[in-house]
Amino acid sequence: MISKKMSDSLNTHMNLELFSAHLYLAMSSCANEMGLKGAANWFFVQYREEMIHFMKFYTYLTDQGVIISLLASKAVPNKYKSLLEMFQKTLAHEQLITKCINELSEQAVQEKDHATQIFLQWFVTEQIEEENNDRDLIAKLKLVGDNGHGILMVDAEMAQRVFVAPVGSPLAV
Ligand code: OFO
């Protein structure tokens, strides 16, 4: 049985995953408007991944008999100067998510909540990949700077990203 304190913390984080989805959907729209169709695709795939993360929390909580609370979502930024700025903001956001996941894991350990510890393990690993992807793209975008041809090459690479629903994921949105 999950404690009220633990389920409240997971519920709060579930809403943050939904915020992440909205953040990246808005970035997809911005990239599209900048003419960067590959980046628009990359952020749209990221949006779909965040919806899976959201649904993983939703399913875990409902499977534990918790009635979830959807909080009013905050407006997300939708103005960026460059693709580099978008990825710098993305990395900062993912570092925040990593910190939150680590705090949730710590709470689960303190409460000796083994089920929640196991549930969170997937996210601990996932966050390494999330941050690493962002750092790679930031490094490439810094290398090309303002060179339009270089940006289009990075954009073409981002067009290759394909959404793959994780095995056993609750919902492929
Ligand atoms: Fe759900 O990992 Fe990003 O936010």
Short mmCIF file of N, CA and C and ligand atoms in Angstrom, two decimals:
data_model
loop_
_atom_site.label_atom_id
_atom_site.label_comp_id
_atom_site.label_asym_id
_atom_site.label_seq_id
_atom_site.Cartn_x
_atom_site.Cartn_y
_atom_site.Cartn_z
N MET A 1 0.84 -1.21 0.00
CA MET A 1 0.00 0.00 0.00
C MET A 1 0.88 1.26 0.00
N ILE A 2 0.48 2.20 -0.82
CA ILE A 2 1.27 3.44 -0.95
C ILE A 2 0.78 4.46 0.08
N SER A 3 1.73 5.25 0.63
CA SER A 3 1.33 6.26 1.62
C SER A 3 0.71 7.47 0.90
N LYS A 4 -0.07 8.22 1.65
CA LYS A 4 -0.69 9.43 1.10
C LYS A 4 0.42 10.41 0.67
N LYS A 5 1.46 10.49 1.53
CA LYS A 5 2.56 11.43 1.23
C LYS A 5 3.25 11.04 -0.08
N MET A 6 3.49 9.73 -0.25
CA MET A 6 4.17 9.27 -1.47
C MET A 6 3.27 9.48 -2.69
N SER A 7 1.99 9.14 -2.57
CA SER A 7 1.11 9.29 -3.74
C SER A 7 0.92 10.77 -4.10
N ASP A 8 0.91 11.63 -3.08
CA ASP A 8 0.81 13.08 -3.37
C ASP A 8 2.04 13.55 -4.16
N SER A 9 3.21 13.09 -3.73
CA SER A 9 4.45 13.50 -4.42
C SER A 9 4.45 12.99 -5.86
N LEU A 10 4.02 11.74 -6.04
CA LEU A 10 3.97 11.17 -7.41
C LEU A 10 2.95 11.90 -8.26
N ASN A 11 1.83 12.26 -7.64
CA ASN A 11 0.79 13.00 -8.38
C ASN A 11 1.31 14.36 -8.85
N THR A 12 2.05 15.02 -7.96
CA THR A 12 2.62 16.33 -8.33
C THR A 12 3.57 16.15 -9.51
N HIS A 13 4.41 15.10 -9.42
CA HIS A 13 5.36 14.89 -10.51
C HIS A 13 4.65 14.50 -11.81
N MET A 14 3.59 13.72 -11.69
CA MET A 14 2.82 13.34 -12.89
C MET A 14 2.39 14.60 -13.66
N ASN A 15 1.96 15.61 -12.92
CA ASN A 15 1.55 16.87 -13.56
C ASN A 15 2.73 17.58 -14.22
N LEU A 16 3.92 17.42 -13.63
CA LEU A 16 5.12 18.03 -14.22
C LEU A 16 5.47 17.34 -15.54
N GLU A 17 5.24 16.04 -15.63
CA GLU A 17 5.48 15.33 -16.89
C GLU A 17 4.51 15.83 -17.98
N LEU A 18 3.30 16.14 -17.56
CA LEU A 18 2.32 16.68 -18.52
C LEU A 18 2.76 18.08 -18.97
N PHE A 19 3.31 18.84 -18.02
CA PHE A 19 3.84 20.16 -18.38
C PHE A 19 4.99 20.01 -19.38
N SER A 20 5.84 19.00 -19.17
CA SER A 20 6.95 18.76 -20.11
C SER A 20 6.39 18.51 -21.51
N ALA A 21 5.34 17.71 -21.59
CA ALA A 21 4.73 17.40 -22.89
C ALA A 21 4.28 18.70 -23.57
N HIS A 22 3.63 19.57 -22.81
CA HIS A 22 3.15 20.83 -23.38
C HIS A 22 4.32 21.73 -23.80
N LEU A 23 5.36 21.74 -22.96
CA LEU A 23 6.53 22.56 -23.27
C LEU A 23 7.12 22.16 -24.62
N TYR A 24 7.26 20.85 -24.85
CA TYR A 24 7.90 20.40 -26.09
C TYR A 24 6.96 20.50 -27.29
N LEU A 25 5.66 20.41 -27.05
CA LEU A 25 4.73 20.58 -28.17
C LEU A 25 4.80 22.04 -28.65
N ALA A 26 4.91 22.97 -27.70
CA ALA A 26 5.05 24.39 -28.08
C ALA A 26 6.37 24.63 -28.81
N MET A 27 7.44 23.95 -28.37
CA MET A 27 8.73 24.10 -29.06
C MET A 27 8.64 23.54 -30.47
N SER A 28 7.87 22.45 -30.64
CA SER A 28 7.70 21.88 -31.97
C SER A 28 7.05 22.92 -32.89
N SER A 29 6.06 23.58 -32.35
CA SER A 29 5.36 24.60 -33.14
C SER A 29 6.30 25.76 -33.50
N CYS A 30 7.14 26.18 -32.53
CA CYS A 30 8.10 27.28 -32.78
C CYS A 30 9.10 26.88 -33.87
N ALA A 31 9.61 25.64 -33.75
CA ALA A 31 10.60 25.18 -34.72
C ALA A 31 9.98 25.14 -36.11
N ASN A 32 8.73 24.70 -36.18
CA ASN A 32 8.03 24.65 -37.46
C ASN A 32 7.93 26.05 -38.06
N GLU A 33 7.63 27.01 -37.21
CA GLU A 33 7.48 28.39 -37.68
C GLU A 33 8.82 28.96 -38.16
N MET A 34 9.93 28.46 -37.57
CA MET A 34 11.28 28.91 -37.99
C MET A 34 11.71 28.23 -39.29
N GLY A 35 10.89 27.30 -39.79
CA GLY A 35 11.24 26.58 -41.02
C GLY A 35 12.10 25.36 -40.75
N LEU A 36 12.22 24.98 -39.46
CA LEU A 36 13.07 23.84 -39.09
C LEU A 36 12.18 22.61 -38.86
N LYS A 37 11.84 21.97 -39.96
CA LYS A 37 10.89 20.84 -39.89
C LYS A 37 11.47 19.65 -39.13
N GLY A 38 12.79 19.46 -39.23
CA GLY A 38 13.41 18.35 -38.52
C GLY A 38 13.32 18.56 -37.01
N ALA A 39 13.61 19.78 -36.57
CA ALA A 39 13.53 20.10 -35.14
C ALA A 39 12.07 20.00 -34.68
N ALA A 40 11.14 20.43 -35.54
CA ALA A 40 9.71 20.31 -35.19
C ALA A 40 9.36 18.84 -34.97
N ASN A 41 9.90 17.96 -35.83
CA ASN A 41 9.67 16.53 -35.65
C ASN A 41 10.28 16.04 -34.34
N TRP A 42 11.52 16.47 -34.06
CA TRP A 42 12.24 16.03 -32.85
C TRP A 42 11.43 16.38 -31.60
N PHE A 43 10.95 17.62 -31.56
CA PHE A 43 10.19 18.03 -30.36
C PHE A 43 8.81 17.36 -30.31
N PHE A 44 8.25 17.04 -31.48
CA PHE A 44 6.96 16.35 -31.45
C PHE A 44 7.13 14.93 -30.91
N VAL A 45 8.24 14.28 -31.31
CA VAL A 45 8.53 12.95 -30.76
C VAL A 45 8.74 13.06 -29.24
N GLN A 46 9.44 14.14 -28.83
CA GLN A 46 9.67 14.33 -27.39
C GLN A 46 8.35 14.54 -26.66
N TYR A 47 7.44 15.29 -27.27
CA TYR A 47 6.09 15.46 -26.69
C TYR A 47 5.42 14.10 -26.47
N ARG A 48 5.51 13.24 -27.47
CA ARG A 48 4.86 11.93 -27.36
C ARG A 48 5.51 11.09 -26.26
N GLU A 49 6.84 11.21 -26.14
CA GLU A 49 7.53 10.47 -25.06
C GLU A 49 7.07 10.97 -23.69
N GLU A 50 6.90 12.29 -23.57
CA GLU A 50 6.48 12.85 -22.27
C GLU A 50 5.05 12.40 -21.93
N MET A 51 4.21 12.24 -22.95
CA MET A 51 2.86 11.75 -22.68
C MET A 51 2.91 10.31 -22.16
N ILE A 52 3.89 9.54 -22.65
CA ILE A 52 4.07 8.18 -22.12
C ILE A 52 4.51 8.26 -20.65
N HIS A 53 5.44 9.18 -20.38
CA HIS A 53 5.91 9.33 -18.98
C HIS A 53 4.73 9.69 -18.08
N PHE A 54 3.94 10.65 -18.54
CA PHE A 54 2.74 11.07 -17.78
C PHE A 54 1.83 9.86 -17.52
N MET A 55 1.59 9.07 -18.58
CA MET A 55 0.68 7.93 -18.44
C MET A 55 1.25 6.83 -17.57
N LYS A 56 2.58 6.72 -17.52
CA LYS A 56 3.18 5.73 -16.62
C LYS A 56 2.84 6.09 -15.17
N PHE A 57 2.95 7.37 -14.82
CA PHE A 57 2.60 7.80 -13.46
C PHE A 57 1.10 7.60 -13.22
N TYR A 58 0.30 7.98 -14.21
CA TYR A 58 -1.16 7.84 -14.09
C TYR A 58 -1.53 6.38 -13.80
N THR A 59 -0.96 5.47 -14.60
CA THR A 59 -1.30 4.05 -14.46
C THR A 59 -0.81 3.51 -13.12
N TYR A 60 0.41 3.89 -12.73
CA TYR A 60 0.94 3.40 -11.46
C TYR A 60 0.04 3.84 -10.31
N LEU A 61 -0.35 5.10 -10.32
CA LEU A 61 -1.18 5.61 -9.21
C LEU A 61 -2.57 4.97 -9.21
N THR A 62 -3.18 4.87 -10.39
CA THR A 62 -4.53 4.28 -10.42
C THR A 62 -4.47 2.79 -10.05
N ASP A 63 -3.38 2.10 -10.45
CA ASP A 63 -3.22 0.69 -10.06
C ASP A 63 -3.07 0.55 -8.54
N GLN A 64 -2.63 1.62 -7.90
CA GLN A 64 -2.48 1.60 -6.44
C GLN A 64 -3.75 2.11 -5.75
N GLY A 65 -4.81 2.30 -6.52
CA GLY A 65 -6.08 2.73 -5.93
C GLY A 65 -6.15 4.21 -5.61
N VAL A 66 -5.26 4.99 -6.22
CA VAL A 66 -5.23 6.44 -5.96
C VAL A 66 -6.09 7.14 -7.00
N ILE A 67 -6.89 8.10 -6.56
CA ILE A 67 -7.61 8.95 -7.53
C ILE A 67 -6.67 10.09 -7.87
N ILE A 68 -6.33 10.20 -9.13
CA ILE A 68 -5.34 11.22 -9.51
C ILE A 68 -5.97 12.61 -9.55
N SER A 69 -5.12 13.61 -9.33
CA SER A 69 -5.57 15.01 -9.42
C SER A 69 -4.81 15.69 -10.53
N LEU A 70 -5.55 16.13 -11.52
CA LEU A 70 -4.91 16.91 -12.59
C LEU A 70 -4.93 18.36 -12.19
N LEU A 71 -3.74 18.97 -12.13
CA LEU A 71 -3.65 20.36 -11.70
C LEU A 71 -3.77 21.26 -12.93
N ALA A 72 -4.19 22.50 -12.71
CA ALA A 72 -4.29 23.45 -13.83
C ALA A 72 -2.91 23.59 -14.45
N SER A 73 -2.83 23.45 -15.78
CA SER A 73 -1.49 23.53 -16.36
C SER A 73 -1.09 24.98 -16.58
N LYS A 74 0.21 25.22 -16.32
CA LYS A 74 0.79 26.55 -16.51
C LYS A 74 0.94 26.82 -18.00
N ALA A 75 0.86 28.09 -18.38
CA ALA A 75 1.14 28.42 -19.78
C ALA A 75 2.61 28.13 -20.05
N VAL A 76 2.90 27.60 -21.22
CA VAL A 76 4.30 27.29 -21.54
C VAL A 76 4.86 28.38 -22.46
N PRO A 77 6.18 28.65 -22.36
CA PRO A 77 6.79 29.65 -23.25
C PRO A 77 6.65 29.21 -24.71
N ASN A 78 6.49 30.16 -25.59
CA ASN A 78 6.45 29.79 -27.01
C ASN A 78 7.20 30.79 -27.89
N LYS A 79 8.17 31.47 -27.27
CA LYS A 79 9.03 32.39 -28.05
C LYS A 79 10.49 32.06 -27.74
N TYR A 80 11.23 31.75 -28.79
CA TYR A 80 12.65 31.42 -28.63
C TYR A 80 13.42 32.13 -29.74
N LYS A 81 14.67 32.53 -29.39
CA LYS A 81 15.49 33.24 -30.38
C LYS A 81 16.12 32.28 -31.38
N SER A 82 16.40 31.07 -30.93
CA SER A 82 17.14 30.13 -31.78
C SER A 82 16.89 28.71 -31.31
N LEU A 83 17.31 27.78 -32.16
CA LEU A 83 17.22 26.36 -31.80
C LEU A 83 18.14 26.07 -30.62
N LEU A 84 19.30 26.74 -30.61
CA LEU A 84 20.23 26.54 -29.49
C LEU A 84 19.57 26.92 -28.17
N GLU A 85 18.87 28.05 -28.17
CA GLU A 85 18.19 28.47 -26.94
C GLU A 85 17.15 27.42 -26.51
N MET A 86 16.42 26.88 -27.50
CA MET A 86 15.42 25.85 -27.17
C MET A 86 16.07 24.67 -26.48
N PHE A 87 17.23 24.25 -26.99
CA PHE A 87 17.88 23.07 -26.39
C PHE A 87 18.52 23.40 -25.05
N GLN A 88 18.97 24.63 -24.89
CA GLN A 88 19.51 25.00 -23.57
C GLN A 88 18.39 24.98 -22.53
N LYS A 89 17.20 25.48 -22.94
CA LYS A 89 16.05 25.46 -22.03
C LYS A 89 15.59 24.02 -21.78
N THR A 90 15.67 23.20 -22.84
CA THR A 90 15.27 21.79 -22.70
C THR A 90 16.18 21.08 -21.70
N LEU A 91 17.50 21.30 -21.83
CA LEU A 91 18.44 20.65 -20.91
C LEU A 91 18.17 21.10 -19.48
N ALA A 92 17.97 22.41 -19.30
CA ALA A 92 17.71 22.92 -17.94
C ALA A 92 16.44 22.28 -17.37
N HIS A 93 15.42 22.13 -18.23
CA HIS A 93 14.17 21.53 -17.76
C HIS A 93 14.39 20.06 -17.39
N GLU A 94 15.14 19.35 -18.22
CA GLU A 94 15.38 17.92 -17.94
C GLU A 94 16.22 17.74 -16.68
N GLN A 95 17.12 18.70 -16.41
CA GLN A 95 17.91 18.61 -15.17
C GLN A 95 17.00 18.78 -13.95
N LEU A 96 15.99 19.64 -14.10
CA LEU A 96 15.00 19.81 -13.03
C LEU A 96 14.23 18.49 -12.82
N ILE A 97 13.82 17.87 -13.94
CA ILE A 97 13.08 16.60 -13.85
C ILE A 97 13.95 15.53 -13.17
N THR A 98 15.22 15.48 -13.53
CA THR A 98 16.14 14.50 -12.91
C THR A 98 16.19 14.72 -11.40
N LYS A 99 16.29 15.99 -10.99
CA LYS A 99 16.35 16.31 -9.56
C LYS A 99 15.06 15.83 -8.87
N CYS A 100 13.92 16.06 -9.52
CA CYS A 100 12.63 15.64 -8.93
C CYS A 100 12.55 14.12 -8.82
N ILE A 101 13.00 13.42 -9.87
CA ILE A 101 12.96 11.94 -9.84
C ILE A 101 13.87 11.43 -8.71
N ASN A 102 15.03 12.06 -8.56
CA ASN A 102 15.94 11.63 -7.49
C ASN A 102 15.31 11.87 -6.12
N GLU A 103 14.62 12.99 -5.97
CA GLU A 103 13.96 13.27 -4.68
C GLU A 103 12.84 12.26 -4.40
N LEU A 104 12.09 11.92 -5.46
CA LEU A 104 11.02 10.92 -5.30
C LEU A 104 11.63 9.57 -4.89
N SER A 105 12.75 9.22 -5.52
CA SER A 105 13.41 7.95 -5.22
C SER A 105 13.87 7.94 -3.76
N GLU A 106 14.41 9.07 -3.33
CA GLU A 106 14.88 9.20 -1.95
C GLU A 106 13.72 9.02 -0.97
N GLN A 107 12.60 9.64 -1.31
CA GLN A 107 11.41 9.52 -0.45
C GLN A 107 10.94 8.06 -0.38
N ALA A 108 10.95 7.38 -1.54
CA ALA A 108 10.52 5.98 -1.58
C ALA A 108 11.44 5.11 -0.73
N VAL A 109 12.74 5.42 -0.75
CA VAL A 109 13.71 4.66 0.07
C VAL A 109 13.41 4.91 1.55
N GLN A 110 13.23 6.19 1.89
CA GLN A 110 12.96 6.53 3.31
C GLN A 110 11.69 5.84 3.82
N GLU A 111 10.68 5.74 2.94
CA GLU A 111 9.41 5.12 3.35
C GLU A 111 9.44 3.59 3.23
N LYS A 112 10.58 3.07 2.78
CA LYS A 112 10.70 1.61 2.52
C LYS A 112 9.58 1.14 1.58
N ASP A 113 9.28 1.99 0.60
CA ASP A 113 8.24 1.67 -0.40
C ASP A 113 8.94 1.03 -1.60
N HIS A 114 9.06 -0.28 -1.56
CA HIS A 114 9.85 -1.00 -2.57
C HIS A 114 9.20 -0.92 -3.95
N ALA A 115 7.87 -0.98 -4.01
CA ALA A 115 7.18 -0.93 -5.30
C ALA A 115 7.47 0.40 -6.01
N THR A 116 7.42 1.48 -5.25
CA THR A 116 7.66 2.79 -5.87
C THR A 116 9.13 2.94 -6.27
N GLN A 117 10.01 2.36 -5.47
CA GLN A 117 11.45 2.40 -5.84
C GLN A 117 11.65 1.71 -7.20
N ILE A 118 11.02 0.54 -7.36
CA ILE A 118 11.17 -0.20 -8.63
C ILE A 118 10.52 0.59 -9.77
N PHE A 119 9.34 1.15 -9.51
CA PHE A 119 8.65 1.94 -10.54
C PHE A 119 9.54 3.10 -11.01
N LEU A 120 10.20 3.77 -10.07
CA LEU A 120 10.98 4.96 -10.42
C LEU A 120 12.30 4.64 -11.12
N GLN A 121 12.73 3.38 -10.99
CA GLN A 121 14.02 3.00 -11.58
C GLN A 121 14.08 3.30 -13.08
N TRP A 122 12.98 3.03 -13.78
CA TRP A 122 12.92 3.27 -15.23
C TRP A 122 13.20 4.76 -15.52
N PHE A 123 12.64 5.62 -14.69
CA PHE A 123 12.81 7.06 -14.91
C PHE A 123 14.24 7.53 -14.60
N VAL A 124 14.86 6.89 -13.60
CA VAL A 124 16.24 7.25 -13.26
C VAL A 124 17.13 7.03 -14.48
N THR A 125 16.94 5.88 -15.13
CA THR A 125 17.74 5.55 -16.32
C THR A 125 17.36 6.45 -17.49
N GLU A 126 16.07 6.65 -17.66
CA GLU A 126 15.57 7.47 -18.77
C GLU A 126 16.16 8.89 -18.72
N GLN A 127 16.31 9.43 -17.53
CA GLN A 127 16.81 10.81 -17.42
C GLN A 127 18.26 10.95 -17.89
N ILE A 128 19.04 9.87 -17.76
CA ILE A 128 20.42 9.93 -18.27
C ILE A 128 20.38 10.15 -19.77
N GLU A 129 19.50 9.39 -20.45
CA GLU A 129 19.36 9.49 -21.91
C GLU A 129 18.82 10.87 -22.30
N GLU A 130 17.83 11.34 -21.56
CA GLU A 130 17.22 12.65 -21.88
C GLU A 130 18.28 13.76 -21.86
N GLU A 131 19.05 13.80 -20.79
CA GLU A 131 20.06 14.87 -20.67
C GLU A 131 21.16 14.71 -21.71
N ASN A 132 21.54 13.46 -21.96
CA ASN A 132 22.61 13.20 -22.92
C ASN A 132 22.22 13.64 -24.33
N ASN A 133 20.99 13.34 -24.74
CA ASN A 133 20.50 13.77 -26.06
C ASN A 133 20.59 15.29 -26.20
N ASP A 134 20.19 15.98 -25.14
CA ASP A 134 20.18 17.45 -25.20
C ASP A 134 21.61 18.00 -25.28
N ARG A 135 22.51 17.42 -24.48
CA ARG A 135 23.91 17.89 -24.50
C ARG A 135 24.52 17.68 -25.88
N ASP A 136 24.24 16.54 -26.51
CA ASP A 136 24.78 16.26 -27.86
C ASP A 136 24.33 17.33 -28.84
N LEU A 137 23.03 17.64 -28.80
CA LEU A 137 22.51 18.61 -29.77
C LEU A 137 23.02 20.02 -29.48
N ILE A 138 23.17 20.36 -28.21
CA ILE A 138 23.72 21.68 -27.86
C ILE A 138 25.16 21.78 -28.41
N ALA A 139 25.94 20.72 -28.25
CA ALA A 139 27.33 20.74 -28.73
C ALA A 139 27.36 20.94 -30.25
N LYS A 140 26.49 20.23 -30.98
CA LYS A 140 26.46 20.37 -32.44
C LYS A 140 26.03 21.78 -32.84
N LEU A 141 25.01 22.30 -32.16
CA LEU A 141 24.51 23.63 -32.52
C LEU A 141 25.54 24.71 -32.20
N LYS A 142 26.35 24.50 -31.16
CA LYS A 142 27.41 25.47 -30.86
C LYS A 142 28.49 25.41 -31.93
N LEU A 143 28.76 24.19 -32.41
CA LEU A 143 29.78 24.04 -33.46
C LEU A 143 29.39 24.77 -34.73
N VAL A 144 28.11 24.66 -35.11
CA VAL A 144 27.70 25.29 -36.38
C VAL A 144 27.42 26.78 -36.21
N GLY A 145 27.14 27.21 -34.99
CA GLY A 145 26.91 28.64 -34.75
C GLY A 145 25.77 29.18 -35.60
N ASP A 146 26.04 30.32 -36.27
CA ASP A 146 24.99 30.94 -37.08
C ASP A 146 25.01 30.47 -38.53
N ASN A 147 25.83 29.48 -38.81
CA ASN A 147 25.94 28.99 -40.19
C ASN A 147 24.64 28.28 -40.61
N GLY A 148 23.91 28.88 -41.54
CA GLY A 148 22.61 28.34 -41.95
C GLY A 148 22.71 26.93 -42.50
N HIS A 149 23.77 26.68 -43.28
CA HIS A 149 23.94 25.35 -43.86
C HIS A 149 24.13 24.32 -42.75
N GLY A 150 24.94 24.69 -41.76
CA GLY A 150 25.18 23.79 -40.63
C GLY A 150 23.90 23.52 -39.86
N ILE A 151 23.11 24.56 -39.62
CA ILE A 151 21.85 24.38 -38.88
C ILE A 151 20.93 23.44 -39.65
N LEU A 152 20.89 23.61 -40.98
CA LEU A 152 20.03 22.73 -41.78
C LEU A 152 20.50 21.27 -41.73
N MET A 153 21.83 21.09 -41.60
CA MET A 153 22.35 19.71 -41.48
C MET A 153 21.90 19.09 -40.14
N VAL A 154 21.98 19.88 -39.07
CA VAL A 154 21.52 19.38 -37.75
C VAL A 154 20.01 19.12 -37.83
N ASP A 155 19.31 20.03 -38.51
CA ASP A 155 17.85 19.88 -38.65
C ASP A 155 17.51 18.59 -39.39
N ALA A 156 18.29 18.29 -40.43
CA ALA A 156 18.04 17.05 -41.21
C ALA A 156 18.25 15.83 -40.33
N GLU A 157 19.25 15.91 -39.44
CA GLU A 157 19.49 14.79 -38.52
C GLU A 157 18.29 14.63 -37.57
N MET A 158 17.75 15.75 -37.11
CA MET A 158 16.62 15.69 -36.17
C MET A 158 15.35 15.16 -36.84
N ALA A 159 15.30 15.30 -38.17
CA ALA A 159 14.13 14.78 -38.90
C ALA A 159 14.06 13.26 -38.84
N GLN A 160 15.22 12.63 -38.53
CA GLN A 160 15.27 11.16 -38.52
C GLN A 160 14.68 10.56 -37.24
N ARG A 161 14.47 11.37 -36.23
CA ARG A 161 14.00 10.81 -34.95
C ARG A 161 12.60 10.21 -35.11
N VAL A 162 12.44 9.00 -34.61
CA VAL A 162 11.17 8.30 -34.73
C VAL A 162 10.66 7.97 -33.33
N PHE A 163 9.38 8.12 -33.13
CA PHE A 163 8.79 7.77 -31.83
C PHE A 163 8.66 6.26 -31.71
N VAL A 164 9.18 5.73 -30.62
CA VAL A 164 9.03 4.29 -30.36
C VAL A 164 8.45 4.17 -28.96
N ALA A 165 7.24 3.62 -28.88
CA ALA A 165 6.62 3.44 -27.57
C ALA A 165 7.39 2.38 -26.80
N PRO A 166 7.77 2.66 -25.54
CA PRO A 166 8.48 1.65 -24.78
C PRO A 166 7.63 0.39 -24.59
N VAL A 167 8.28 -0.75 -24.49
CA VAL A 167 7.56 -2.02 -24.32
C VAL A 167 6.66 -1.93 -23.09
N GLY A 168 5.40 -2.33 -23.29
CA GLY A 168 4.47 -2.33 -22.16
C GLY A 168 3.99 -0.95 -21.75
N SER A 169 4.23 0.06 -22.61
CA SER A 169 3.82 1.42 -22.24
C SER A 169 2.29 1.48 -22.21
N PRO A 170 1.76 2.28 -21.28
CA PRO A 170 0.31 2.29 -21.09
C PRO A 170 -0.46 2.85 -22.27
N LEU A 171 0.16 3.74 -23.00
CA LEU A 171 -0.60 4.38 -24.08
C LEU A 171 0.37 4.99 -25.07
N ALA A 172 0.17 4.71 -26.33
CA ALA A 172 0.96 5.40 -27.36
C ALA A 172 0.06 6.50 -27.89
N VAL A 173 0.32 7.74 -27.47
CA VAL A 173 -0.57 8.85 -27.83
C VAL A 173 -0.23 9.37 -29.22
FE1 OFO B 1 9.71 12.92 -18.77
O1 OFO B 1 11.48 13.27 -19.10
FE2 OFO B 1 11.51 14.84 -19.97
O2 OFO B 1 10.54 15.87 -18.90
#
